């Protein structure tokens, strides 16, 4: 995971201390296909880094339709 993070433009400006603090705050989690990671309306208090695979993000309308 370190290689992925340190190559991402968002994290390039981190000094070694900042990079170490970021690594210490991370938790790696595997999810299965179809598993819900978070629900619409939940507080945005986490950041997700996708190391492998893909994620579908959708938003439900008032009539129940989903838009991607």
PDB file of C-alpha atoms in Angstrom:
ATOM      1  CA  UNK A   1       0.000   0.000   0.000  1.00  0.00           C
ATOM      2  CA  UNK A   2       2.912   2.372   0.686  1.00  0.00           C
ATOM      3  CA  UNK A   3       3.919   2.398  -2.986  1.00  0.00           C
ATOM      4  CA  UNK A   4       0.408   3.263  -4.113  1.00  0.00           C
ATOM      5  CA  UNK A   5       0.031   6.091  -1.613  1.00  0.00           C
ATOM      6  CA  UNK A   6       3.400   7.673  -2.217  1.00  0.00           C
ATOM      7  CA  UNK A   7       2.857   7.689  -5.997  1.00  0.00           C
ATOM      8  CA  UNK A   8      -0.530   9.408  -5.751  1.00  0.00           C
ATOM      9  CA  UNK A   9      -0.328  13.146  -6.533  1.00  0.00           C
ATOM     10  CA  UNK A  10      -2.414  13.905  -3.442  1.00  0.00           C
ATOM     11  CA  UNK A  11       0.339  12.603  -1.155  1.00  0.00           C
ATOM     12  CA  UNK A  12       3.507  13.644  -3.024  1.00  0.00           C
ATOM     13  CA  UNK A  13       4.023  16.721  -0.847  1.00  0.00           C
ATOM     14  CA  UNK A  14       4.093  14.732   2.402  1.00  0.00           C
ATOM     15  CA  UNK A  15       7.358  14.786   4.298  1.00  0.00           C
ATOM     16  CA  UNK A  16       8.556  11.511   5.893  1.00  0.00           C
ATOM     17  CA  UNK A  17       6.827  12.326   9.200  1.00  0.00           C
ATOM     18  CA  UNK A  18       3.554  13.094   7.465  1.00  0.00           C
ATOM     19  CA  UNK A  19       3.794   9.909   5.407  1.00  0.00           C
ATOM     20  CA  UNK A  20       4.454   7.870   8.556  1.00  0.00           C
ATOM     21  CA  UNK A  21       1.455   9.458  10.299  1.00  0.00           C
ATOM     22  CA  UNK A  22      -0.740   8.675   7.301  1.00  0.00           C
ATOM     23  CA  UNK A  23       0.395   5.040   7.220  1.00  0.00           C
ATOM     24  CA  UNK A  24      -0.238   4.694  10.963  1.00  0.00           C
ATOM     25  CA  UNK A  25      -3.818   5.908  10.546  1.00  0.00           C
ATOM     26  CA  UNK A  26      -4.724   3.462   7.765  1.00  0.00           C
ATOM     27  CA  UNK A  27      -6.636   0.229   8.087  1.00  0.00           C
ATOM     28  CA  UNK A  28      -6.613  -2.226   5.209  1.00  0.00           C
ATOM     29  CA  UNK A  29      -9.963  -3.827   4.497  1.00  0.00           C
ATOM     30  CA  UNK A  30     -11.040  -6.357   1.889  1.00  0.00           C
ATOM     31  CA  UNK A  31     -14.603  -6.331   0.610  1.00  0.00           C
ATOM     32  CA  UNK A  32     -16.577  -8.775  -1.492  1.00  0.00           C
ATOM     33  CA  UNK A  33     -18.472  -8.056  -4.690  1.00  0.00           C
ATOM     34  CA  UNK A  34     -21.802  -6.411  -3.888  1.00  0.00           C
ATOM     35  CA  UNK A  35     -20.819  -5.420  -0.362  1.00  0.00           C
ATOM     36  CA  UNK A  36     -21.892  -1.906   0.633  1.00  0.00           C
ATOM     37  CA  UNK A  37     -18.946   0.144   1.869  1.00  0.00           C
ATOM     38  CA  UNK A  38     -20.938   3.180   2.940  1.00  0.00           C
ATOM     39  CA  UNK A  39     -24.461   4.525   2.595  1.00  0.00           C
ATOM     40  CA  UNK A  40     -25.582   7.774   1.056  1.00  0.00           C
ATOM     41  CA  UNK A  41     -25.974  10.419   3.758  1.00  0.00           C
ATOM     42  CA  UNK A  42     -23.393   8.968   6.168  1.00  0.00           C
ATOM     43  CA  UNK A  43     -20.795  11.437   7.444  1.00  0.00           C
ATOM     44  CA  UNK A  44     -17.761  11.658   5.154  1.00  0.00           C
ATOM     45  CA  UNK A  45     -15.206  10.977   7.854  1.00  0.00           C
ATOM     46  CA  UNK A  46     -13.145   8.359   5.989  1.00  0.00           C
ATOM     47  CA  UNK A  47     -11.025   8.157   2.885  1.00  0.00           C
ATOM     48  CA  UNK A  48     -10.941   5.046   0.730  1.00  0.00           C
ATOM     49  CA  UNK A  49      -7.977   3.970  -1.404  1.00  0.00           C
ATOM     50  CA  UNK A  50      -8.862   1.248  -3.897  1.00  0.00           C
ATOM     51  CA  UNK A  51      -5.818  -0.983  -4.371  1.00  0.00           C
ATOM     52  CA  UNK A  52      -7.419  -3.603  -6.604  1.00  0.00           C
ATOM     53  CA  UNK A  53     -10.729  -3.973  -8.389  1.00  0.00           C
ATOM     54  CA  UNK A  54     -13.395  -1.341  -8.845  1.00  0.00           C
ATOM     55  CA  UNK A  55     -16.163   0.362  -6.906  1.00  0.00           C
ATOM     56  CA  UNK A  56     -19.587   1.452  -8.109  1.00  0.00           C
ATOM     57  CA  UNK A  57     -20.929   4.694  -6.641  1.00  0.00           C
ATOM     58  CA  UNK A  58     -24.589   5.451  -6.999  1.00  0.00           C
ATOM     59  CA  UNK A  59     -27.162   7.909  -5.738  1.00  0.00           C
ATOM     60  CA  UNK A  60     -30.837   7.099  -5.241  1.00  0.00           C
ATOM     61  CA  UNK A  61     -33.500   9.530  -6.405  1.00  0.00           C
ATOM     62  CA  UNK A  62     -36.743  10.197  -4.531  1.00  0.00           C
ATOM     63  CA  UNK A  63     -38.565   7.676  -6.729  1.00  0.00           C
ATOM     64  CA  UNK A  64     -36.019   4.941  -5.955  1.00  0.00           C
ATOM     65  CA  UNK A  65     -34.063   5.050  -9.207  1.00  0.00           C
ATOM     66  CA  UNK A  66     -30.298   4.847  -8.963  1.00  0.00           C
ATOM     67  CA  UNK A  67     -27.981   7.116 -10.925  1.00  0.00           C
ATOM     68  CA  UNK A  68     -24.285   6.383 -11.276  1.00  0.00           C
TER      69      UNK A  68
END
